[in-house]
Coordinates of C-alpha atoms in Angstrom, one line a residue:
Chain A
X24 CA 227.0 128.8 76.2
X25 CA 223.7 127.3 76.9
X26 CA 224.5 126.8 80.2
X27 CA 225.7 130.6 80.8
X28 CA 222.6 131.5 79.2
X29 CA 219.8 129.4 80.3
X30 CA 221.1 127.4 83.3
X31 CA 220.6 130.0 85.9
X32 CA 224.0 128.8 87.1
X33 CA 226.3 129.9 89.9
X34 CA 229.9 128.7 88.4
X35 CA 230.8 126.9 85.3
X36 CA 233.7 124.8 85.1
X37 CA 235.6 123.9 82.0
X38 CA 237.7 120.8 82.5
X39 CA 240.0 120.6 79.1
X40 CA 243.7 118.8 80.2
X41 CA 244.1 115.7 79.1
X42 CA 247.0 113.4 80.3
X43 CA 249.1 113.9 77.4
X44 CA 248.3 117.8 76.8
X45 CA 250.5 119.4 79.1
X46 CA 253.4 118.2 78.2
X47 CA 252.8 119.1 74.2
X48 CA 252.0 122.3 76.1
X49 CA 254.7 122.6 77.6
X50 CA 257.0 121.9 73.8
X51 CA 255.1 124.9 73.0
X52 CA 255.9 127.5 75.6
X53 CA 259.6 126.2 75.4
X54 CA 259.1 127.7 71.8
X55 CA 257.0 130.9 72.6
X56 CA 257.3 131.9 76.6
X57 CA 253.8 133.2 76.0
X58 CA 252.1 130.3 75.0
X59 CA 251.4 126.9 76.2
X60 CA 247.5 127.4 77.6
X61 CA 244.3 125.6 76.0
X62 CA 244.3 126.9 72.1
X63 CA 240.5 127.6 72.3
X64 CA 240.9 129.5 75.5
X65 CA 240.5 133.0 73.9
X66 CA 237.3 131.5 71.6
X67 CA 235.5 129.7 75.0
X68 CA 235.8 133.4 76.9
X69 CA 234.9 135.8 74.1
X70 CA 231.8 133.0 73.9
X71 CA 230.9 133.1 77.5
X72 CA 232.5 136.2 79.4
X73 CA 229.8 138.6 78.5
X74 CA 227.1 136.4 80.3
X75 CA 229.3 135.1 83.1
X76 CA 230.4 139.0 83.9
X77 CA 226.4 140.1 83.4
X78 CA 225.0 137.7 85.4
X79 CA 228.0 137.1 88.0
X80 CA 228.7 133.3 87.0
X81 CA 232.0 132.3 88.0
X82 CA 234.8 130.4 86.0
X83 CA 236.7 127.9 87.2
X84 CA 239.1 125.9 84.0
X85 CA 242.7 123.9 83.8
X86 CA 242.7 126.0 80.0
X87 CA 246.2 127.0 82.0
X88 CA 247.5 124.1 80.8
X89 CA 251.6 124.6 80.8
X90 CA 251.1 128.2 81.2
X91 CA 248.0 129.7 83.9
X92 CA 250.0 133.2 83.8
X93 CA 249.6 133.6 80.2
X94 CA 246.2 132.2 79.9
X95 CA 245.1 134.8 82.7
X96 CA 247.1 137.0 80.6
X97 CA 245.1 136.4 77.4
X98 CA 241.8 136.1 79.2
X99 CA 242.6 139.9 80.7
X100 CA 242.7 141.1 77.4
X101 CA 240.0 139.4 76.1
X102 CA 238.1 140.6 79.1
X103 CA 239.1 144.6 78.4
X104 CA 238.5 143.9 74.2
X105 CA 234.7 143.3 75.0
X106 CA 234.4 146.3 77.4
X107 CA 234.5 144.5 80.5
X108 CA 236.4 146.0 83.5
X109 CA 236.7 145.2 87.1
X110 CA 236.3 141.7 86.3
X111 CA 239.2 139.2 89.0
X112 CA 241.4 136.9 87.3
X113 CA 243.6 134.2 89.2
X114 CA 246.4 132.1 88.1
X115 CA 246.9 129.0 90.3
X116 CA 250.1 127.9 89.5
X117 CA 252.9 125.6 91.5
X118 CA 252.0 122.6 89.6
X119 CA 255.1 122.4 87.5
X120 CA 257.8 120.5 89.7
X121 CA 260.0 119.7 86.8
X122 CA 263.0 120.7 88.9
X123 CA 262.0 118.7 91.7
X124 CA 261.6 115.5 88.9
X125 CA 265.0 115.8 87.5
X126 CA 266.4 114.9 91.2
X127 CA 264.8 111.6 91.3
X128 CA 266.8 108.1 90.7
X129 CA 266.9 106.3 87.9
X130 CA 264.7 104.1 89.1
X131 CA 261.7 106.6 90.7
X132 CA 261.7 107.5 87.1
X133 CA 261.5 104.2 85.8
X134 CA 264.1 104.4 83.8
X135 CA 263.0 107.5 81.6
X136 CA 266.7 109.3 81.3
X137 CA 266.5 113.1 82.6
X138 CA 267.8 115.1 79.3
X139 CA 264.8 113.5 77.9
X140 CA 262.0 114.6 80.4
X141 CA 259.7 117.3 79.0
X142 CA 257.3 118.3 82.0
X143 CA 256.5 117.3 85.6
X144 CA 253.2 118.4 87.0
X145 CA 251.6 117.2 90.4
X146 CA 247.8 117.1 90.7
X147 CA 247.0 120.1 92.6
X148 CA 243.4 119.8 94.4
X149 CA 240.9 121.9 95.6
X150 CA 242.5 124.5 98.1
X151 CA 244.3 126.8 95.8
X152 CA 241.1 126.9 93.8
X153 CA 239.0 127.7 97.0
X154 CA 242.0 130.5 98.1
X155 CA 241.6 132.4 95.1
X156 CA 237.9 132.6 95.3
X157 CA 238.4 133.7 98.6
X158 CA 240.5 136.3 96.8
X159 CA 237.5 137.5 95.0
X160 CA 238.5 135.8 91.8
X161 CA 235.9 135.6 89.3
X162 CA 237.7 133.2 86.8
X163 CA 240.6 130.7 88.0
X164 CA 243.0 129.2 85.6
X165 CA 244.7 126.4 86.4
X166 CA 247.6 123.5 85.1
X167 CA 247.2 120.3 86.6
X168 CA 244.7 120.5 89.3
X169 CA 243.2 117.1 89.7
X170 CA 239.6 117.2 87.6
X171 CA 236.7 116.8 90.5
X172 CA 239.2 119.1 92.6
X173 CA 237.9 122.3 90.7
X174 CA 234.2 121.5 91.9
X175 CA 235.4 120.5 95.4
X176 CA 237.5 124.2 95.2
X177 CA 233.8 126.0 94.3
X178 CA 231.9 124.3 97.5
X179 CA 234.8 125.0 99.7
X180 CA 234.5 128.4 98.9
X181 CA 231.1 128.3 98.7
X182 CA 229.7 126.3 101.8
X183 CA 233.3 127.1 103.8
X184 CA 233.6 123.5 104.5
X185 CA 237.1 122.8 105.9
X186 CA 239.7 121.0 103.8
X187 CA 239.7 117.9 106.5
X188 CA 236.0 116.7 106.7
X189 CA 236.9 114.0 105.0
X190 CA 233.2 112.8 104.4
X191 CA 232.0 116.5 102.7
X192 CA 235.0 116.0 100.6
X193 CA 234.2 112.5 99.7
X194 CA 230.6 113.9 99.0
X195 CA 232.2 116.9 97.1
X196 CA 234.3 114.5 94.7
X197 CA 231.6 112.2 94.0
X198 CA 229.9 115.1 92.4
X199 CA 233.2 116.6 90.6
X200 CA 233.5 113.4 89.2
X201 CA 230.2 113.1 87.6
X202 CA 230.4 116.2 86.4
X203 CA 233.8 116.4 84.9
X204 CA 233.6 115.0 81.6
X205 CA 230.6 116.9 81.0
X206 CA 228.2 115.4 78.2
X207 CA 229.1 111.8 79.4
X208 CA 227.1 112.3 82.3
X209 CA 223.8 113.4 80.1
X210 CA 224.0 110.5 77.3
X211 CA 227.1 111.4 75.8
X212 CA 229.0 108.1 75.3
X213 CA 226.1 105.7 76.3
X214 CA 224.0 105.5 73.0
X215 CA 224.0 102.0 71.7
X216 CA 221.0 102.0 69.0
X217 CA 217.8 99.6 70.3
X218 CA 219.8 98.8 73.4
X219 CA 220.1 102.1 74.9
X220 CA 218.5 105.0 72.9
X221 CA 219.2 108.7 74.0
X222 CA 217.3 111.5 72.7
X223 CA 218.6 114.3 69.9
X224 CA 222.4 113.3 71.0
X225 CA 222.9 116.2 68.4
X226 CA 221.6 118.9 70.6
X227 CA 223.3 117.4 73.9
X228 CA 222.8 119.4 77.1
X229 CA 225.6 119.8 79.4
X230 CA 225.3 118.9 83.2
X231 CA 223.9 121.2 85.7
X232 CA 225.0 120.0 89.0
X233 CA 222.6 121.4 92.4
X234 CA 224.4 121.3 95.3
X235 CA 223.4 121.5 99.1
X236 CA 225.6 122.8 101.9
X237 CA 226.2 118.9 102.9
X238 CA 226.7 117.7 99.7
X239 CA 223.9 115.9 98.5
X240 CA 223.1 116.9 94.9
X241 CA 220.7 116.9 91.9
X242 CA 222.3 116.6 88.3
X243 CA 220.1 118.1 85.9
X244 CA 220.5 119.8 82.5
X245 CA 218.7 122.6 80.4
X246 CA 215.3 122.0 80.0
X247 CA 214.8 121.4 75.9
X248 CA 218.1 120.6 75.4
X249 CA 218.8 116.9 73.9
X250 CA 220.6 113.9 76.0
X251 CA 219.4 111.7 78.8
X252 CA 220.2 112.1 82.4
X253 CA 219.3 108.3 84.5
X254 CA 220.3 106.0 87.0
X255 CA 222.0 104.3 83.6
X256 CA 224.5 107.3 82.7
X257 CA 224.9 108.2 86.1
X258 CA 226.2 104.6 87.1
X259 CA 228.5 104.2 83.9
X260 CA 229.9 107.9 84.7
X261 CA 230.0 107.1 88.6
X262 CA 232.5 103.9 88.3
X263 CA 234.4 106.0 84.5
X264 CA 238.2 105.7 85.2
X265 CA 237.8 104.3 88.9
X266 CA 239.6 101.3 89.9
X267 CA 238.4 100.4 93.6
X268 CA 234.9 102.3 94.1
X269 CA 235.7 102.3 97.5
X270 CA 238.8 104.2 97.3
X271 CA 239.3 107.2 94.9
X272 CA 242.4 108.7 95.8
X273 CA 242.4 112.6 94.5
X274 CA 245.1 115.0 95.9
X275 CA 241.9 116.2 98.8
X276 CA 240.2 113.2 100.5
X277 CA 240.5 109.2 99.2
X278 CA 237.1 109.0 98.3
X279 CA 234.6 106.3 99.1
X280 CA 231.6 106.0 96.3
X281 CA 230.9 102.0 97.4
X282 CA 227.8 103.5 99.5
X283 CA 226.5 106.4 97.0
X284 CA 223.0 105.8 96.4
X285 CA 221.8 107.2 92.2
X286 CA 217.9 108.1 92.6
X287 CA 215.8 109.4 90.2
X288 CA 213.7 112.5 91.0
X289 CA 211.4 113.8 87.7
X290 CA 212.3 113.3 84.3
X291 CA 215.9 114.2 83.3
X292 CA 217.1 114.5 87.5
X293 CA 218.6 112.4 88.7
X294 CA 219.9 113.0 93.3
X295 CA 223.0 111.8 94.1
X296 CA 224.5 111.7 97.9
X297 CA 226.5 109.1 100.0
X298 CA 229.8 110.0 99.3
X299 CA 232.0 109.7 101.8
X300 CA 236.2 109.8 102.5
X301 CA 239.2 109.1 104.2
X302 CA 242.3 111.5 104.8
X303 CA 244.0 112.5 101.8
X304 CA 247.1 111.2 100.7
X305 CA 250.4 112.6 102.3
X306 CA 251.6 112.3 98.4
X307 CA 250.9 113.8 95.2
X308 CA 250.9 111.8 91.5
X309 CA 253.3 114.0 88.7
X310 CA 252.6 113.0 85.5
X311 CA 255.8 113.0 83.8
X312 CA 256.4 113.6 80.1
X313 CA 259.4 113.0 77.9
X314 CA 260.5 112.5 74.4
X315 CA 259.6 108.7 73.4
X316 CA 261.2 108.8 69.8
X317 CA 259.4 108.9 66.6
X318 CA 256.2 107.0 65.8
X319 CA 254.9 106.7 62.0
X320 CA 251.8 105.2 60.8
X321 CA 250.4 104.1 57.2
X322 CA 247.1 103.0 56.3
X323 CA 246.2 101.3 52.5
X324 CA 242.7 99.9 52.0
X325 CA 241.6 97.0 49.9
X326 CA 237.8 96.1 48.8
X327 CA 235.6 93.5 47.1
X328 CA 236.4 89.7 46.9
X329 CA 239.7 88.6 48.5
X330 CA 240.2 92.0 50.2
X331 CA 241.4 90.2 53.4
X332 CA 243.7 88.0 51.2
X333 CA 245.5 91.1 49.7
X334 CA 245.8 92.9 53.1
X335 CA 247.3 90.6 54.6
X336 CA 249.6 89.5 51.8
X337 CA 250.2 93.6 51.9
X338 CA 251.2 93.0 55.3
X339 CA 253.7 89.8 54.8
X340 CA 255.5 92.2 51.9
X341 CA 255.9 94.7 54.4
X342 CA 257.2 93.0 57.4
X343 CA 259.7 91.5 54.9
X344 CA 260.6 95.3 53.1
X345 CA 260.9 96.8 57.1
X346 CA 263.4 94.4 58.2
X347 CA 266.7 95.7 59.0
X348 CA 265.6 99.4 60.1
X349 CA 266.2 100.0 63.4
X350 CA 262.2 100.3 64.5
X351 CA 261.8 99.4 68.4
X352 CA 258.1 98.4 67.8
X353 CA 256.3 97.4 65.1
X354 CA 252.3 96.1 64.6
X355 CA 250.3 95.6 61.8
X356 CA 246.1 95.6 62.2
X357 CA 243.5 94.8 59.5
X358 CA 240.7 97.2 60.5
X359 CA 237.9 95.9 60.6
X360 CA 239.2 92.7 61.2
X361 CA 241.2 92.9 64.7
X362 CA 242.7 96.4 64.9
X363 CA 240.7 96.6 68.3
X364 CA 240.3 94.0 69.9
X365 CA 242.8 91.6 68.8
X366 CA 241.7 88.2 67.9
X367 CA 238.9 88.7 71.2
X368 CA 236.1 89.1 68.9
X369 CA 235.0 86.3 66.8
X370 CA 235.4 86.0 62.6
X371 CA 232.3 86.4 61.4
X372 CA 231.6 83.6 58.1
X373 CA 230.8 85.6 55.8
X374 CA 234.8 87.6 54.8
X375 CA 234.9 91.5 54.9
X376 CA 234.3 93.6 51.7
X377 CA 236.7 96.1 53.1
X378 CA 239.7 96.0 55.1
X379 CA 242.0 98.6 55.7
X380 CA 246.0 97.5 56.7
X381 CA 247.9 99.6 59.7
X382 CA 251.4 99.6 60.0
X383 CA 252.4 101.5 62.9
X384 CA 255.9 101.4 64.9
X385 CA 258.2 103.3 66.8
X386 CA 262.0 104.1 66.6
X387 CA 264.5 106.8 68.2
X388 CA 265.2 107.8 64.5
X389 CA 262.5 109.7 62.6
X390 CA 264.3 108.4 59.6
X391 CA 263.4 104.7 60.4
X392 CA 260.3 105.6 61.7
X393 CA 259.4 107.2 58.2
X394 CA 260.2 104.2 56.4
X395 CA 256.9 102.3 57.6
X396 CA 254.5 104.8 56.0
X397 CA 256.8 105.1 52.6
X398 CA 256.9 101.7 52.6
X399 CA 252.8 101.6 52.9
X400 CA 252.4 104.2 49.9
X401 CA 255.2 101.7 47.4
X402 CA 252.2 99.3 48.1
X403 CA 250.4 101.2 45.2
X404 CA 252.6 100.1 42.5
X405 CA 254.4 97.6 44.2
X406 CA 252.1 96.0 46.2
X407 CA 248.8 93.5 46.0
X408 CA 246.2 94.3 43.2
X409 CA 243.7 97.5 43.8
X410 CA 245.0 98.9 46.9
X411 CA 243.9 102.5 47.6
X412 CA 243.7 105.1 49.8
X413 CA 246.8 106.0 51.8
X414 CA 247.5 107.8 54.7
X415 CA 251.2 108.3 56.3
X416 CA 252.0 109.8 59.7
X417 CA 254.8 110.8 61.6
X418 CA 254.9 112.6 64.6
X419 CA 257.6 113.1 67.8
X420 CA 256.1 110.8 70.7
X421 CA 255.8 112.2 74.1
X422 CA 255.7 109.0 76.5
X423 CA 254.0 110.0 79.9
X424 CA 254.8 108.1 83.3
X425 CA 253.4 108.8 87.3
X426 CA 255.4 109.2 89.9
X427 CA 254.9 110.8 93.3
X428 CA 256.5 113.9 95.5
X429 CA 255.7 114.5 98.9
X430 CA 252.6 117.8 99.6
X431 CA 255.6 119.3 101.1
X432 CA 257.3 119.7 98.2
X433 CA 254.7 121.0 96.4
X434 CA 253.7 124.9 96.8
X435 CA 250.4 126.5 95.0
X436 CA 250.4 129.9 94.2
X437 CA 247.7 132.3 93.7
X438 CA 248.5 135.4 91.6
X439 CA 245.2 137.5 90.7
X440 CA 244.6 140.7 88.8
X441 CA 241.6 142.5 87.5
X442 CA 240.7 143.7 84.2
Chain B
X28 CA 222.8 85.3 74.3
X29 CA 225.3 88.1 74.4
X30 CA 225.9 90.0 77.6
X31 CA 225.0 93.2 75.9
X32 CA 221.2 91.9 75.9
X33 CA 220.9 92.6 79.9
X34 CA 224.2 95.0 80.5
X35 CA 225.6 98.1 79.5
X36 CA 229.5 98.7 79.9
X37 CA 231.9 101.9 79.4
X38 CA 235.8 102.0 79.7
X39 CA 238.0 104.0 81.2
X40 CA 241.6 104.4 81.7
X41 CA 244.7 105.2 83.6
X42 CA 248.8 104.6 82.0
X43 CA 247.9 100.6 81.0
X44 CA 245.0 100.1 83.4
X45 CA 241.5 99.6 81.7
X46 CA 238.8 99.7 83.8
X47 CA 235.4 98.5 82.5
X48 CA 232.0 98.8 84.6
X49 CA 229.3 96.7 84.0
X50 CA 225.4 97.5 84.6
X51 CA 222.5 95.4 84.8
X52 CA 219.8 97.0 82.5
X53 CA 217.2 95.8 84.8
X54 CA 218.3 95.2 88.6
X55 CA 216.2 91.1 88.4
X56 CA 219.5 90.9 86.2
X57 CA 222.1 91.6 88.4
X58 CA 222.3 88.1 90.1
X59 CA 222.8 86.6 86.7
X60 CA 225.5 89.1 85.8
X61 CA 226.9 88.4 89.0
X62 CA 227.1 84.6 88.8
X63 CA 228.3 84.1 85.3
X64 CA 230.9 86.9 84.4
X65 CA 233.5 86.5 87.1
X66 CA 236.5 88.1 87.2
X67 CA 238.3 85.0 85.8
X68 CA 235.8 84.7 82.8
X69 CA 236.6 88.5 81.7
X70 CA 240.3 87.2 82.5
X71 CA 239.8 84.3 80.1
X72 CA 237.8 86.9 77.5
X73 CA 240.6 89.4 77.4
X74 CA 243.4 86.8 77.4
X75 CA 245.4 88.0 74.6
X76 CA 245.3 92.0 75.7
X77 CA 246.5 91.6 79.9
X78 CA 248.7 90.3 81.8
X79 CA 247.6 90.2 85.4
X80 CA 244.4 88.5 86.3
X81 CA 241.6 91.1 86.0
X82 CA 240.2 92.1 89.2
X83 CA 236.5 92.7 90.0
X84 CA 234.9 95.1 92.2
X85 CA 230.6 94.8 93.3
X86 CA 228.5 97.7 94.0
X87 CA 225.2 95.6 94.2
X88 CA 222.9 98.2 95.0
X89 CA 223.8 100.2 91.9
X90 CA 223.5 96.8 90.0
X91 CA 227.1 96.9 89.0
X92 CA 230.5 95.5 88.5
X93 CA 233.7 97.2 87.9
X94 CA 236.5 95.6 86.1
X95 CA 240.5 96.7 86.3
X96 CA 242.5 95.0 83.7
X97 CA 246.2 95.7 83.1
X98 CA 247.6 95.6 80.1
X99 CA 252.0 95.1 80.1
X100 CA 253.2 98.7 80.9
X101 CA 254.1 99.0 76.8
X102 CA 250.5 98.8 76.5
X103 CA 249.5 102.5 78.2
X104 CA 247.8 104.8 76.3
X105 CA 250.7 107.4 75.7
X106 CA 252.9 104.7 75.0
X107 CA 250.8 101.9 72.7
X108 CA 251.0 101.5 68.7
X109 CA 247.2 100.5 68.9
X110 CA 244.8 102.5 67.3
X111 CA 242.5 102.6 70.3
X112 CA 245.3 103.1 72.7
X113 CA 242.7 103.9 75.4
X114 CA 241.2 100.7 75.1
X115 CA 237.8 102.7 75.1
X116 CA 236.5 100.2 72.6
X117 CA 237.1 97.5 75.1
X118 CA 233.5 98.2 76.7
X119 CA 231.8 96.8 73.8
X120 CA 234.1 94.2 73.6
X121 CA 232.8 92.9 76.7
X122 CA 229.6 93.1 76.1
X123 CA 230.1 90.6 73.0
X124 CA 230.8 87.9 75.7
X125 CA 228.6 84.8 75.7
X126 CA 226.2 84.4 78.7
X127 CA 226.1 80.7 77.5
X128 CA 228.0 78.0 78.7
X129 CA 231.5 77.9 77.7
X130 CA 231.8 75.1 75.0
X131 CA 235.2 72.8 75.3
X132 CA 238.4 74.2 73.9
X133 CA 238.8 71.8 71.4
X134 CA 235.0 71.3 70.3
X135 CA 233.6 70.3 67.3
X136 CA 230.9 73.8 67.1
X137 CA 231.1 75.9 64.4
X138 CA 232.2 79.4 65.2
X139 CA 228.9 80.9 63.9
X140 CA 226.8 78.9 66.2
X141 CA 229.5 79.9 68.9
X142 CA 230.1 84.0 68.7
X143 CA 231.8 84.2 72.3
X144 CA 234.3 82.4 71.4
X145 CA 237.5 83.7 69.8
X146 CA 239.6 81.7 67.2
X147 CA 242.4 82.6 65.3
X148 CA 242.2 84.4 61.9
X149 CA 244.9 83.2 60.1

C-alpha cells in the first residue's frame, strides 16, 4: 500500500509461494476446481488496484499459486466490483508437470511412490512474465515462477534486454534477489538489540528497487517509513538462501554475485551492480509434493524449582507410554533448553524457571500419530507435579522433494483478458 | 569473546541445506573472522545437527563468509520433527561460537568460564 501510494513506483511485485504452499494449494483445488490461489489475493488487490490502475503501476505476483486461471479469475472481478474497466490480466501457467512427474523411476523420485504424489511444479523464469507484458498485461499471476524471475520478467520487458545476455541477466537476478523477500532487505530480520539496532521495525518500509537499462541499481525505501537499508542488510540479504555466491542457478542465467560490489549512496540507499552470469541451465528443478503420513505434536509446560527435573521425567513416562505404536519418528525437546539447537549451545549454571516439553513424531496412521499428543494431555493427572498448559496437534504432512525435467518439456502459457 | 561481538549472521535454506553467511561488523575484522572460524570449526560447532563437513565460501570485499551445512535428508525443512525445521535459528547459533581458543576436550574449565563449548545436559 505505501509503496503504491507514495513510492512513485513503476511495478510492484508480490512474491507469496513458499515451498510447501503449492502443494497444500493444490489439496485445495482438488476439493474446489476454483480455488487453490494465495487466500489474501482478493484482500491485497481490493487494497492496491485502485492506485495501481490510477497511476498505471503494474503487478507482477505468484498469488497463482496451484491455480493462476482462477486467481486472474477472482482478480477480474475484483477489478469490475471497484469500477475499474479496461484494466489486462494474464495468467502464466505451464508450471504444473504433474503428468510429466508420474513418468519418472522409482529412483528419479527418490523413492516417493506415485499414488502418493500431490503436485509437480517447475520453476518457470522470467520469459513468460516478459511475454505477457509484451501482451499489454497490467497484472501477471503466476504458479511457480522462480522468485528473482518476476523482477528479471519486468526489465526484460522494460529495457528489452534479450533472454541470453547472460551478464544483464546475472545483473537482473542480483536485484530480484534482494528484493524478493521484501522487508528483509530494509531491516526486517537483522535486529539484534545493542548489536544491530534498526529503527521503528514497527513501521517497516518495503524495498524500492531503481533500476538502469544495464542493471546497475539503487535500493531505497519510502522516505519516513521505519527500517534500515545498509551495506549490513544488503550483504546478509545478498548471500540469504545462496549456496556458492559465485553460482546461482535460477531457471534464466546461473548467476555470479562473487564480484557485486554493495555501496552506500545517502542515508537509507544503498547502489548495487556487478552481477554477472553464465548460460542458464538446460534443466528445470520441480518441486514435488506428496502425502508424508500424519504428524502430531503436544506441548506441557513446567515452572519454578525443578522444572527441568519434571520435564524431563515427563519425557521418560512418555517414551515408555508411546512404545509399541507404530510412530516412524519420534523426538522429544525441552524448550528452552535444546529444542533449537540441540546440545550446540551451552547449559547455562543457573537451571531454567520454565521449560516447556515437545513430543512430536510422525506415522502413516493418524491414529498413532494422535496418541503422542493424548498421551501429552494424560500428563495432567498422570504425569509429574504442576504441569500446565497443553497444546496437541495433528495435521496430514505433505513431504516435498526436487527433481529436474528437461526446458523442453516444459511449456509456459500466457492466457490474458481484460476487465 | 563471542563471535556475535564483531559478526552478524542470517540463515537460509534449501530441502536439508542450511546456509549461514557471516559478516564482519567492521571490515579491520574480517581477517580475524577469516582466520579463526574455518569451515572445520563451524563443522566441529554444528557437530551434532550435519553430516557432511560444512563448506565455506569468501567474498572478501563484502567482508563475508558463506556457510552450507547439510543436515541427513530426514532433516529438510518439509520433512523434520524440529520446531525450527528451517534451521533459521541456526544464525544465532553461530554467532554464540567462541572466538577463544578451543580448550582440550577433556579439560578441567568450568562450563561457565567456557560458553563455546557444548556439553551434555543430561
Amino acid at each position: 500500500m505505501e509503496l503504491a501510494a507514495k513510492g512513485s513506483v513503476d511495478w510492484l511485485v508480490f512474491e507469496c509461494l513458499a515451498e510447501r504452499t503449492i502443494a497444500l494449494a493444490q489439496k485445495e483445488r482438488l476439493l474446489h476446481p476454483d480455488a487453490g490461489y494465495d487466500p489474501f489475493l482478493e484482500e491485497r488487490m481490493e487494497a492496491v488496484l485502485p492506485l495501481c490502475a490510477k497511476q498505471g503501476i503494474g503487478i507482477v505476483s505468484n498469488m497463482g499459486a496451484a491455480n493462476p486461471v482462477a486467481a486472474a479469475r477472482r482478480t477480474m472481478e475484483t477489478a469490475r466490483r471497484l469500477g475499474l474497466f479496461g484494466l489486462r490480466i494474464a495468467a502464466v501457467t505451464g508450471d504444473d508437470v504433474l503428468s510429466e512427474v508420474r513418468n519418472l523411476s522409482p529412483d528419479e523420485l527418490q523413492g516417493v511412490p506415485r499414488q502418493k504424489l500431490i503436485a509437480a511444479n517447475a520453476y518457470l523464469g522470467a520469459e513468460p512474465i516478459a511475454r505477457a507484458l509484451a501482451e499489454g498485461a497490467d497484472v501477471v499471476l503466476t504458479g511457480r515462477v522462480a522468485d528473482p524471475s518476476m523482477f528479471v520478467g519486468i526489465l526484460m520487458h522494460e529495457f528489452g534486454w534479450p533472454a541470453d545476455d547472460w551478464n544483464l541477466l546475472g545483473q537482473g537476478t542480483l536485484v530480484g534477489h534482494l528484493m524478493e523477500c521484501a522487508g528483509q532487505l530494509t531491516g526486517g530480520y537483522f535486529a539484534d538489540p545493542g548489536y544491530g539496532d534498526v529503527p521503528d521495525l514497527a513501521h517497516l518500509g518495503f524495498p524500492i528497487a531503481e533500476v538502469a537499462q544495464n542493471g546497475n541499481a539503487a535500493i531505497t525505501k519510502v522516505e519516513g517509513s521505519g527500517g534500515l537499508i545498509s551495506r549490513a542488510t544488503c550483504t546478509e540479504q545478498l548471500l540469504y538462501e545462496i549456496q556458492d555466491p559465485a553460482a546461482y542457478v535460477t531457471p534464466d542465467v546461473v548467476a555470479d554475485f562473487s564480484g557485486v560490489s554493495i555501496e552506500g549512496a545517502g542515508a537509507n540507499r544503498i547502489c548495487v551492480r556487478g552481477g554477472s552470469g553464465k548460460p542458464r541451465p538446460e534443466f528445470l528443478k520441480v518441486s514435488v509434493g506428496f502425502h508424508d503420513g500424519y504428524v502430531a505434536e503436544g506441548q506441557i509446560s513446567y515452572a519454578g524449582p525443578g522444572a527441568l527435573a519434571r520435564a524431563q521425567l515427563a519425557r521418560e513416562i512418555l517414551s515408555q507410554r508411546l512404545r509399541g505404536y507404530p510412530l516412524d519418528e519420534l523426538r522429544f525437546d525441552l524448550i528452552g533448553v535444546n529444542a533449537i539447537a540441540g546440545d550446540v549451545l551451552p547449559i547455562i549454571a543457573c537451571p531454567p524457571q520454565e521449560v516447556r516439553l515437545r513430543a512430536a513424531g510422525r506415522s502413516e496412521s493418524r491414529h498413532a500419530a494422535s496418541m503422542i499428543p493424548r498421551e501429552v494431555e494424560a500428563l495432567y493427572t498422570n504425569g509429574p507435579a504442576a504441569g500446565g498448559g497443553v497444546v496437541q496437534t495433528v495435521r496430514d504432512s505433505i513431504g516435498v522433494v526436487s527433481v529436474s525435467i528437461p526446458r523442453s518439456a516444459v511449456a509456459p502459457v500466457v492466457q490474458l483478458e481484460v476487465s | 569473546m563471542l563471535l556475535r561481538k564483531i559478526a552478524h549472521a542470517r540463515a537460509g535454506d534449501k530441502g536439508n541445506i542450511v546456509t549461514i553467511s557471516l559478516i564482519a561488523r567492521r571490515p579491520k575484522d574480517f581477517a580475524l573472522l577469516s582466520e579463526v572460524v574455518t569451515a572445520e570449526r563451524v563443522s566441529a560447532h554444528f557437530r551434532q545437527i550435519i553430516d557432511r563437513p560444512v563448506l565455506r565460501y569468501a567474498i572478501p570485499h563484502l567482508c563475508a563468509l558463506n556457510f552450507v551445512l547439510y543436515r541427513p535428508p530426514s532433516q529438510s525443512v518439509t520433512r523434520s520433527l524440529a520446531l525450527d525445521a528451517h534451521g533459521k535459528c541456526l544464525s544465532s547459533v553461530l554467532l554464540a561460537l567462541s572466538l577463544d581458543p578451543l580448550p582440550p576436550r577433556n579439560g578441567e574449565i568450568p562450563a561457565t568460564q567456557n560458553p563455546g563449548w557444548p556439553r551434555q545436559i543430561d
